[in-house]
CSV table of C-alpha atoms and ligand atoms in Angstrom, one decimal:
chain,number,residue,atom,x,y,z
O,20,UNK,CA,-67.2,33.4,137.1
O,21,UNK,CA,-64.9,34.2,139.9
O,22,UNK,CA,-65.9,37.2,141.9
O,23,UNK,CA,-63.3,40.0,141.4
O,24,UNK,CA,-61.5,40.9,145.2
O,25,UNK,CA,-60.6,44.5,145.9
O,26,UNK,CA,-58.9,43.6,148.9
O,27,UNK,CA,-57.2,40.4,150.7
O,28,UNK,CA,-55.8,40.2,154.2
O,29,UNK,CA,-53.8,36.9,154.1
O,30,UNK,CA,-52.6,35.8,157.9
O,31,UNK,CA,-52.1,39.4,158.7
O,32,UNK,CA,-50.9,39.8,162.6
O,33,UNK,CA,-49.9,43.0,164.1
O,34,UNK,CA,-48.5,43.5,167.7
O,35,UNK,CA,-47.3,46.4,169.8
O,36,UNK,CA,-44.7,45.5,172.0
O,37,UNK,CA,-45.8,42.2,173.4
O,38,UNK,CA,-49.6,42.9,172.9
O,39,UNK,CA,-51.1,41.2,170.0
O,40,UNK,CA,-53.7,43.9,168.4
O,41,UNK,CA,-54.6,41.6,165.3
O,42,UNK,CA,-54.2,38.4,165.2
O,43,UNK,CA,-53.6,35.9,162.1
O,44,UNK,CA,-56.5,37.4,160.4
O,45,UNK,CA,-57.6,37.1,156.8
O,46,UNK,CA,-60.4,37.9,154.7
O,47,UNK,CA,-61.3,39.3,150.7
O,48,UNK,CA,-63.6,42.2,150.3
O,49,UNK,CA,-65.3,41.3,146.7
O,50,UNK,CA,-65.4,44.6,144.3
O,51,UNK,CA,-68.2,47.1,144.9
O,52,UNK,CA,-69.4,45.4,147.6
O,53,UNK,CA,-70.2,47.1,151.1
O,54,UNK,CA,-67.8,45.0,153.7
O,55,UNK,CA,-68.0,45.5,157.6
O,56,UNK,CA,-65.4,44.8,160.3
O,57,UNK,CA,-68.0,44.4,163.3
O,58,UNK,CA,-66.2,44.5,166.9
O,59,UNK,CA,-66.2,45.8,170.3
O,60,UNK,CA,-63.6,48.4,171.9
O,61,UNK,CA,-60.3,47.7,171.7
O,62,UNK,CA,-60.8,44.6,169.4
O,63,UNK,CA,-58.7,45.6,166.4
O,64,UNK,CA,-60.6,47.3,164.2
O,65,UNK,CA,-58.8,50.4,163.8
O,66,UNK,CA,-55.4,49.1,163.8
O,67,UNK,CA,-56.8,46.8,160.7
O,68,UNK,CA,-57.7,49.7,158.8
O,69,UNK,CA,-55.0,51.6,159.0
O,70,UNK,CA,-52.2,48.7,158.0
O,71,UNK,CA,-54.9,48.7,154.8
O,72,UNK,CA,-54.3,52.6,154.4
O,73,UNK,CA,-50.3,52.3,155.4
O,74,UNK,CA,-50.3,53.7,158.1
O,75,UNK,CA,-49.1,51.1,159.9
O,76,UNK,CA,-46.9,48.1,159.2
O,77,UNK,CA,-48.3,44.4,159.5
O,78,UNK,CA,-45.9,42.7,162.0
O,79,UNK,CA,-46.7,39.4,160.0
O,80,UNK,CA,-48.7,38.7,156.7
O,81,UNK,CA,-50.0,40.0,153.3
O,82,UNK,CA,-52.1,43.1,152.4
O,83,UNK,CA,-53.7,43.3,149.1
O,84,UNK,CA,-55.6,46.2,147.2
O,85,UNK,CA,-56.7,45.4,143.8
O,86,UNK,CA,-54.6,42.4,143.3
O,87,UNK,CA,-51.3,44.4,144.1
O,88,UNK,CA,-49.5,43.5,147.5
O,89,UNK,CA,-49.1,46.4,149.2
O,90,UNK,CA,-47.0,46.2,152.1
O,91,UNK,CA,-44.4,48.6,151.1
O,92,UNK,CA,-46.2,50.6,149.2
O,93,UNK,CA,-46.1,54.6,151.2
O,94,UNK,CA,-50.3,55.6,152.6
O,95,UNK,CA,-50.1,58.4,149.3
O,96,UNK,CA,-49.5,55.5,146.7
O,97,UNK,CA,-51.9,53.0,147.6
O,98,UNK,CA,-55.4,53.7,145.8
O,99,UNK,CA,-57.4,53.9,148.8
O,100,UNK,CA,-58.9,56.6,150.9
O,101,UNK,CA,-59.9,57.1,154.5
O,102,UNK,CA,-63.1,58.7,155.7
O,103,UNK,CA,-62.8,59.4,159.5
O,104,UNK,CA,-65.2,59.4,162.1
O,105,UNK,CA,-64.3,63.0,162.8
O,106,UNK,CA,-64.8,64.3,159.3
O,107,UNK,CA,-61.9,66.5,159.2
O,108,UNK,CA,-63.3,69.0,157.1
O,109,UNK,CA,-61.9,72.8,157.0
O,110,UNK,CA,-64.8,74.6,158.7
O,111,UNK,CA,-64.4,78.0,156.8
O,112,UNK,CA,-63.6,76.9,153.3
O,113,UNK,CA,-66.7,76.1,151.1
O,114,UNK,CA,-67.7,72.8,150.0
O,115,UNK,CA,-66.0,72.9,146.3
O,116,UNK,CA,-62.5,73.8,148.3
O,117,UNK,CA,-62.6,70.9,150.9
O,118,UNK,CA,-63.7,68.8,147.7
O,119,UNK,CA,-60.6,70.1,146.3
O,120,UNK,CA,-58.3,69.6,148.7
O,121,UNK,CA,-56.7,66.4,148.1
O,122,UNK,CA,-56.9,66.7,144.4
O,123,UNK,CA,-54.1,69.9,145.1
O,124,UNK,CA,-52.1,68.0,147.5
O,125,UNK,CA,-51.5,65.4,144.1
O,126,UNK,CA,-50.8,68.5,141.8
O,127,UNK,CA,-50.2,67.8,138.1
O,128,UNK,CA,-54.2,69.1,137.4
O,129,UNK,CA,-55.6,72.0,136.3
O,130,UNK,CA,-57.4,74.4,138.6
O,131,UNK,CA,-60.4,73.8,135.9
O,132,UNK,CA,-60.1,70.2,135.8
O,133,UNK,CA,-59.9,70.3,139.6
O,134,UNK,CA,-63.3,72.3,139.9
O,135,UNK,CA,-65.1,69.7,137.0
O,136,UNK,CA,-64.2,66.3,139.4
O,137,UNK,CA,-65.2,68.2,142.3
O,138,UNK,CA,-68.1,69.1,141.0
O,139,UNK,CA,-68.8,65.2,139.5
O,140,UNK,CA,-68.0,63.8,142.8
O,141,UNK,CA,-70.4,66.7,144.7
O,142,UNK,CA,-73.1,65.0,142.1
O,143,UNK,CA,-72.0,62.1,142.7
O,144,UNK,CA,-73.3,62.2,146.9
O,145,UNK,CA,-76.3,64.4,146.3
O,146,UNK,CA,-75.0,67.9,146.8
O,147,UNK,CA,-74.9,69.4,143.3
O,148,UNK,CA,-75.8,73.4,143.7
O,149,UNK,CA,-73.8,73.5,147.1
O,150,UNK,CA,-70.4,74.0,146.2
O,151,UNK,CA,-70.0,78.0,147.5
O,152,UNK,CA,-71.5,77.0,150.4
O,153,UNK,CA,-69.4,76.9,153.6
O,154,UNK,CA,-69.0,73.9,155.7
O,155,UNK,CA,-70.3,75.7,158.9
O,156,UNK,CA,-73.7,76.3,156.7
O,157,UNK,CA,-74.4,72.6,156.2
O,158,UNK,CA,-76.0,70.0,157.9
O,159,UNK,CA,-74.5,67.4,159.7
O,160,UNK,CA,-76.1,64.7,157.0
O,161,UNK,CA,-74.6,67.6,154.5
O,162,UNK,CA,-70.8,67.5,156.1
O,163,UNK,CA,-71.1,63.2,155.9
O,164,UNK,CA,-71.4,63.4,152.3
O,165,UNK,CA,-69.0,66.6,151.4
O,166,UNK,CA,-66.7,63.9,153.1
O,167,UNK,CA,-67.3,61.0,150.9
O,168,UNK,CA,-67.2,63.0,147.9
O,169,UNK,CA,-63.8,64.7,149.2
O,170,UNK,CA,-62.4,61.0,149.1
O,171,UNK,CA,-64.3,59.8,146.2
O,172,UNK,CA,-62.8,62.9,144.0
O,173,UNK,CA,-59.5,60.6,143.9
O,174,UNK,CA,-61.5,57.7,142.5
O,175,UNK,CA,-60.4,55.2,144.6
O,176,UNK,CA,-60.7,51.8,144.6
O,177,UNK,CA,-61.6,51.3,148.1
O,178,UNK,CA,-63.0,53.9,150.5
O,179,UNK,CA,-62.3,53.0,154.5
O,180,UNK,CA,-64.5,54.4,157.0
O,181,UNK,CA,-63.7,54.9,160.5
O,182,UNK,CA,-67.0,55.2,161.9
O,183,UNK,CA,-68.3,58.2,159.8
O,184,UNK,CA,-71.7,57.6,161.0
O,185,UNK,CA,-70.5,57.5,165.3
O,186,UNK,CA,-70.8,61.3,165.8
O,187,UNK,CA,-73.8,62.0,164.6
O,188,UNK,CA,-77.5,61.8,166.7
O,189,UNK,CA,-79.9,58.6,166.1
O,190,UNK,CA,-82.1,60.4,164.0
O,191,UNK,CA,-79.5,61.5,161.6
O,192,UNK,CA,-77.5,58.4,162.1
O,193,UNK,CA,-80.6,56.2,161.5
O,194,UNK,CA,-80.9,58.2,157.9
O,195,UNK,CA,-77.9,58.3,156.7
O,196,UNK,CA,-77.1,54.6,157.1
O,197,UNK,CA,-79.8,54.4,154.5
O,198,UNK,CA,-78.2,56.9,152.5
O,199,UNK,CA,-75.0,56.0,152.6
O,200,UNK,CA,-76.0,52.4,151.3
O,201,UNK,CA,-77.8,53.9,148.9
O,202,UNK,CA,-74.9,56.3,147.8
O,203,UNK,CA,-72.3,53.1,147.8
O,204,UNK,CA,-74.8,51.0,145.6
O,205,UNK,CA,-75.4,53.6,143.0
O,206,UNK,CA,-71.6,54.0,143.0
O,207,UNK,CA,-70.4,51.1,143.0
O,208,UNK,CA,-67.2,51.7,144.9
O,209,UNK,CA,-65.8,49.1,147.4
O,210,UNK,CA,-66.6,50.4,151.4
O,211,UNK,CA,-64.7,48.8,154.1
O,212,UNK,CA,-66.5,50.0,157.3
O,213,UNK,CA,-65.4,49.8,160.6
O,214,UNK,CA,-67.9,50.0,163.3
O,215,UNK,CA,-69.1,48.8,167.0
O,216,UNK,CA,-72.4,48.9,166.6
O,217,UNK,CA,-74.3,46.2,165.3
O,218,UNK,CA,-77.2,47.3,164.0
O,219,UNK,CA,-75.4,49.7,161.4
O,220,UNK,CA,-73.0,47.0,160.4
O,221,UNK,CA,-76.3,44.6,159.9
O,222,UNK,CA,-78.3,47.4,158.2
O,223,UNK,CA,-75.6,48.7,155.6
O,224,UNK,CA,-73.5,45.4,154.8
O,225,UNK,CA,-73.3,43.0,152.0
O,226,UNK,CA,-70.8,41.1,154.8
O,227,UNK,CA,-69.7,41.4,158.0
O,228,UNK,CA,-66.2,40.2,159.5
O,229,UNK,CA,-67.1,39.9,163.1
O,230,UNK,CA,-63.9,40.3,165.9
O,231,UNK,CA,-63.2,40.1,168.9
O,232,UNK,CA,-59.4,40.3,170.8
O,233,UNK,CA,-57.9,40.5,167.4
O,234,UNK,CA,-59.4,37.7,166.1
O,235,UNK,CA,-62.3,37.2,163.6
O,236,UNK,CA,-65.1,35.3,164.8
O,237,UNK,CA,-67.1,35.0,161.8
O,238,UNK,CA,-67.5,36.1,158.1
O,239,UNK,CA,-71.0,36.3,157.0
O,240,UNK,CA,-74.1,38.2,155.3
O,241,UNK,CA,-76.3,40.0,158.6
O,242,UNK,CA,-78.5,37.5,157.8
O,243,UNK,CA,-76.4,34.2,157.9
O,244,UNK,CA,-74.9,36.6,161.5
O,245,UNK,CA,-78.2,36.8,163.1
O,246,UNK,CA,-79.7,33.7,161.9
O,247,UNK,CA,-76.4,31.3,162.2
O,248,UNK,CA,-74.2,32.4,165.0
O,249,UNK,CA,-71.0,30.5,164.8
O,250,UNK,CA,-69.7,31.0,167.9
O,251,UNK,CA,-70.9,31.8,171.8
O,252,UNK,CA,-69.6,35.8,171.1
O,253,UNK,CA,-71.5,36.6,167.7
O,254,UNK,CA,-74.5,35.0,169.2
O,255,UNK,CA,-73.9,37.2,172.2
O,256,UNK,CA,-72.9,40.1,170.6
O,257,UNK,CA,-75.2,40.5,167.4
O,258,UNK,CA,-78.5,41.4,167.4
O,259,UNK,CA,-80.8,41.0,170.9
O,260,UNK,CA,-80.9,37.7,172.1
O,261,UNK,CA,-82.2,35.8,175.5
O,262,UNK,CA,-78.8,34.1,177.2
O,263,UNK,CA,-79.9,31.4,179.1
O,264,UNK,CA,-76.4,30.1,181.2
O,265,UNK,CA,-76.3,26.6,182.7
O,266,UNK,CA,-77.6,24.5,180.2
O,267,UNK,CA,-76.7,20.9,179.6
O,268,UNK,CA,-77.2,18.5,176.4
O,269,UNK,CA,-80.1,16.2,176.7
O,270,UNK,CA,-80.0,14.6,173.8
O,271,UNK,CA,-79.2,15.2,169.7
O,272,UNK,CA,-82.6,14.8,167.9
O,273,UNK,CA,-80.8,15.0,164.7
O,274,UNK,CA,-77.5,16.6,163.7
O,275,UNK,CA,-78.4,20.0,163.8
O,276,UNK,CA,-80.9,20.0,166.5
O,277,UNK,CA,-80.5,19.1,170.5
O,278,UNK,CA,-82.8,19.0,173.7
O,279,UNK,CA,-81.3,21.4,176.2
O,280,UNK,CA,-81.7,21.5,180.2
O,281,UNK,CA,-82.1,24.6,181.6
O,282,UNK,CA,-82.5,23.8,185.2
O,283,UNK,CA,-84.9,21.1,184.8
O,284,UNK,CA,-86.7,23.0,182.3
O,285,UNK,CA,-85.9,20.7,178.5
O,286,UNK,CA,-85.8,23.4,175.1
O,287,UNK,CA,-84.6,22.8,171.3
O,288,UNK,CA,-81.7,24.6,169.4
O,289,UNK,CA,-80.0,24.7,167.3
O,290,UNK,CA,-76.5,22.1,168.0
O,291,UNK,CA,-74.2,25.2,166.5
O,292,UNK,CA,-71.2,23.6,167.5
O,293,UNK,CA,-71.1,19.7,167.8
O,294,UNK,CA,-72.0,19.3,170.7
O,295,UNK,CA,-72.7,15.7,172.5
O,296,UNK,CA,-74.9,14.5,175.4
O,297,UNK,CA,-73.8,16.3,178.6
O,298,UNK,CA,-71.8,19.2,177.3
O,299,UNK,CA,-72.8,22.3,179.3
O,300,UNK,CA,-73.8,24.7,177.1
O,301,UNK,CA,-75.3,28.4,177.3
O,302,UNK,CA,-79.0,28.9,175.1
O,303,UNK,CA,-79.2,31.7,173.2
O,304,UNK,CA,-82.8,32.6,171.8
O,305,UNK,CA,-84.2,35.4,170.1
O,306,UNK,CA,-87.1,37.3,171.6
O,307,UNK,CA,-88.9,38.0,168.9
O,308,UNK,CA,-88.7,34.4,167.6
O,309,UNK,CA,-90.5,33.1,170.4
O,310,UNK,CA,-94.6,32.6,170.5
O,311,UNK,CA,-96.7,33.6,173.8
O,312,UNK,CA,-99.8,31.9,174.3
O,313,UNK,CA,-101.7,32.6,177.2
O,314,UNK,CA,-102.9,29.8,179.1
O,315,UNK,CA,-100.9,26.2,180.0
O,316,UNK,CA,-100.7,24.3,176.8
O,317,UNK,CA,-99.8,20.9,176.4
O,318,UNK,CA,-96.6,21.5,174.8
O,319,UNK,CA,-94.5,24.8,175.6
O,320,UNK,CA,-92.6,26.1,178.5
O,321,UNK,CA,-94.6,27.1,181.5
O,322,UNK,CA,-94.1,30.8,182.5
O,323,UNK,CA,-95.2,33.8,184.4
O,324,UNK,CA,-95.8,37.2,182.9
O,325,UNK,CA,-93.4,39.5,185.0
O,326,UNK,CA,-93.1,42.9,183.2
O,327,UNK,CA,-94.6,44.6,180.4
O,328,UNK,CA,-92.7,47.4,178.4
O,329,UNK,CA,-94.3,49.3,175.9
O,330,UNK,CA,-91.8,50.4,173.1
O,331,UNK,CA,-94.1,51.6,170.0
O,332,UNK,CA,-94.7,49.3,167.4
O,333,UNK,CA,-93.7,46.0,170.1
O,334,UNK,CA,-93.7,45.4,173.7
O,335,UNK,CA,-91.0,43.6,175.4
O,336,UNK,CA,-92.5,41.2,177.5
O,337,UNK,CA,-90.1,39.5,180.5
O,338,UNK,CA,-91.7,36.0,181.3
O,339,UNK,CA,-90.5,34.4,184.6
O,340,UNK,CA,-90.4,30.3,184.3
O,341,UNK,CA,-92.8,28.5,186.7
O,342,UNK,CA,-91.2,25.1,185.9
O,343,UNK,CA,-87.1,25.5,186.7
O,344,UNK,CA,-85.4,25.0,189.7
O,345,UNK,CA,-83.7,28.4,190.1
O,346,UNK,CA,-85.0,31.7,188.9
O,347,UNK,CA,-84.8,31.7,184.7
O,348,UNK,CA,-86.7,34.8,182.8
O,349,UNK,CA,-87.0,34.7,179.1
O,350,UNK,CA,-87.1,38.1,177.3
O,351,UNK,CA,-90.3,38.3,174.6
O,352,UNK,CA,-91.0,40.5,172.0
O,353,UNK,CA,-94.6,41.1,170.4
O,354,UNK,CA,-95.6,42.7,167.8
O,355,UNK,CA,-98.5,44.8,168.1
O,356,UNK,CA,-100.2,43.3,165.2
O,357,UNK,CA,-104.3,42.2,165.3
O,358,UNK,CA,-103.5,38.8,166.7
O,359,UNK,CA,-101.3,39.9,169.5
O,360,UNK,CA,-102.1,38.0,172.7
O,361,UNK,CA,-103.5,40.8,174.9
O,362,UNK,CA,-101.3,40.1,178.4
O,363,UNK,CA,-101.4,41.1,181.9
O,364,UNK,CA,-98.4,41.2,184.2
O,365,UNK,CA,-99.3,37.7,186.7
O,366,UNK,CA,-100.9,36.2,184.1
O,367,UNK,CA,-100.2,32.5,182.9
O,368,UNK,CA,-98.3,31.9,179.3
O,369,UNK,CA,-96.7,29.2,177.6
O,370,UNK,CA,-94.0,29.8,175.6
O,371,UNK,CA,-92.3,27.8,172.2
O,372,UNK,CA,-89.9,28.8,169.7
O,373,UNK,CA,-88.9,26.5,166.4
O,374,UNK,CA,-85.8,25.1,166.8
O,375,UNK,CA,-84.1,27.4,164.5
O,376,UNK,CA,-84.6,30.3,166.7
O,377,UNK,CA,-82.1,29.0,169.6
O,378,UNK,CA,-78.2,28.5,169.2
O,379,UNK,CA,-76.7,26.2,171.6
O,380,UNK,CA,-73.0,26.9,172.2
O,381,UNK,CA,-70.5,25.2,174.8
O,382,UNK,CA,-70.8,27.5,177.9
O,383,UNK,CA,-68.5,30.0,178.2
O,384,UNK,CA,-67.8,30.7,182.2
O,385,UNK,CA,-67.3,34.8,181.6
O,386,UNK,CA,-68.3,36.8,178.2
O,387,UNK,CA,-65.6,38.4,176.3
O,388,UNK,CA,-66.0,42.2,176.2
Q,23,ATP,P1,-62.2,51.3,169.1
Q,23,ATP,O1,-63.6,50.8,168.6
Q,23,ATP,O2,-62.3,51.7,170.6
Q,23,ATP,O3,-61.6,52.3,168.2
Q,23,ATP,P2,-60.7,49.2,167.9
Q,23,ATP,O4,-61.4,47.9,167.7
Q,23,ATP,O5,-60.5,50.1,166.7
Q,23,ATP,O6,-61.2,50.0,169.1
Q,23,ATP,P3,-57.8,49.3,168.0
Q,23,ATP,O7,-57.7,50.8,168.1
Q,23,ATP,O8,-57.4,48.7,166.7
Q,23,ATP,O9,-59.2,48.7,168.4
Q,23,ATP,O10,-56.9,48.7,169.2
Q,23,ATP,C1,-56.6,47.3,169.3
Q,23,ATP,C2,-55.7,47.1,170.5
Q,23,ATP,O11,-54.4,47.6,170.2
Q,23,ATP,C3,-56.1,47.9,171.8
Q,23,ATP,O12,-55.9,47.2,172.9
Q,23,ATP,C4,-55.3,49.2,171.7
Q,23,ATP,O13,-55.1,49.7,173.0
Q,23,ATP,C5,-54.0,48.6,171.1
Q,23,ATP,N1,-53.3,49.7,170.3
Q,23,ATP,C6,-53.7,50.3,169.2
Q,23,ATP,N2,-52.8,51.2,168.7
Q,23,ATP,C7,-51.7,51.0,169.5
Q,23,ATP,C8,-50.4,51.6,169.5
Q,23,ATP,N3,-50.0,52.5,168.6
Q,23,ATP,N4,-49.6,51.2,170.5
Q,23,ATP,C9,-49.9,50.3,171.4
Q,23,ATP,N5,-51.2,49.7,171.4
Q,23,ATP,C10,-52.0,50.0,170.5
């Protein structure tokens, strides 16, 4: 069965003046699923969204919404809506009238009919009961989802999301990620979610488009993301990772796996991009993927516990390499489970990781922003 696609973006570039904001990019978002566009400042995410709203005018390429090309279709035509970082909502109406809003703007509807979707959609996000309330009464979690439901009274077919979740504080922001993936499952309705910050993009998404400089990286589950990095920037810039600069290509134990040399110092990745003997490559490895034992061992990498940091349920542990010929330190994180080695800052460790746990990319001389 062929997976129904909300909306396409086929070779879509936009530039102002001579600067190239997006850049040949294209991607599907598959009905009802929860899509991000995962990027740094300034990387093109905005301007995306709003050529999918109309708002602004691909200089080059195709934009689809529910199998219709839109590109000349006005922002109040296309069946979309826009949730903004900075909800927008009218502070001294109640909830029921900012539900209402854009259902008047339309026209053509009852006042009766009006107040019955309004109230569907307030159901719809959690907030039956609350429709006389006024905005300023609410909670910040409250205001998020009179938001959603204000879009969601026009039943569109995708809902964009400038960062809705940005504004909030970590507490809130760490509970409504949950909710809002909740709210979009039990809905059903297609989110296209722009964001810089990885971990909501990992925790909310069915798939991530990650970008950088106007161009998309990679398009992946989190998972695949964190677990497959195509390239030098998504391993960099999803999820924590250990960088380890200056590496070169031993030797390919197989196809996917090669023997690295960090000054003098051999370790195993993963060979993420087809990479030969004597390529200069940059290791990334993940700190919690990496096992401490104290002592030397036989097999491992020889190290020195430098710091200890305390964070709750883990400590990050920095491990300073005895064996390398300049200064390398490998971040670690342990869980504080029963069979946690208990360390001691100066004490000896080896460390080892499976293969899978490193990505080797070709070395790249400055990271992008
Ligand atoms: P942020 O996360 O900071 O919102 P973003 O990833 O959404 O960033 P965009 O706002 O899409 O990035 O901007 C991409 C690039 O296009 C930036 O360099 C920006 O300065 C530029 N840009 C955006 N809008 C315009 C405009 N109207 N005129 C000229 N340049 C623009």
């Amino acid at each position: 069965m062929t997976q129904e696609i909300d909306v396409a973006l086929v070779n879509v570039t936009k530039k102002f003046g001579d600067m190239v904001a997006v850049d040949n990019v294209s991607f599907e978002v598959p009905k009802g699923s929860f899509f991000s566009i995962l990027g740094p400042s300034g990387s093109g995410k905005t301007t995306i969204l709003r050529m999918i709203a109309g708002f602004e005018t691909p200089t080059a390429g195709d934009i689809f919404i529910g199998g219709k090309r839109v590109n000349d279709v006005p922002p109040n035509k296309r069946p979309c809506n826009m949730v903004f970082q900075r909800l927008a909502l009218f502070p001294m109406m109640n909830v029921l009238d900012n539900v209402m809003f854009g259902l008047r703007r339309h026209g053509g509807m009852s006042k009766q009919e009006m107040e019955r979707r309004a109230n569907d959609a307030l159901a719809r996000v959690g907030l039956t009961g609350l429709g006389k309330r006024r905005i300023n009464q609410l909670s910040g979690g409250q205001q998020q989802r009179v938001a959603l439901a204000r879009s969601l009274v026009l039943n569109p077919t995708v809902l964009l999301l400038d960062e809705p979740l940005g504004s909030l504080d970590l507490k809130l922001r760490q509970a409504m990620k949950l909710e809002l993936k909740h709210l979009q499952a039990n809905m059903g309705t297609t989110f296209l979610y722009i964001t810089h910050d990885q971990t909501i993009a990992i925790s909310m998404s069915d798939t991530i488009a990650v970008i950088n400089h106007g161009r998309i990286e990679q398009i992946a589950s989190p998972e695949e993301l964190y677990r497959r990095p195509a390239t030098h920037f998504v391993a960099s810039f999803v999820g924590e990772n250990n960088m380890l600069p200056g590496g070169k290509v031993v030797r390919l134990l197989d196809e996917e796996v090669c023997e690295v040399d960090v000054s003098g110092v051999r370790m195993v990745g993963r060979n993420a991009e087809s990479l030969s003997p004597g390529d200069a490559v940059d290791l990334f490895v993940r700190p919690e993927m990496i096992l401490v034992q104290p002592g030397k061992h036989e097999s491992g990498i020889l190290g020195k516990v430098a710091e200890i940091h305390f964070d709750g349920s883990h400590s990050l542990v920095v491990v300073q390499l005895l064996e390398s010929a300049k200064p390398v330190t490998i971040n670690v994180k342990i869980q504080h489970t029963e069979n946690a080695p208990d360390l001691r800052v100066g004490d000896t460790v080896t460390l080892s990781w499976d293969w899978k746990a490193a990505n080797a990319f070709r070395h790249v001389a400055q990271q992008a922003s």
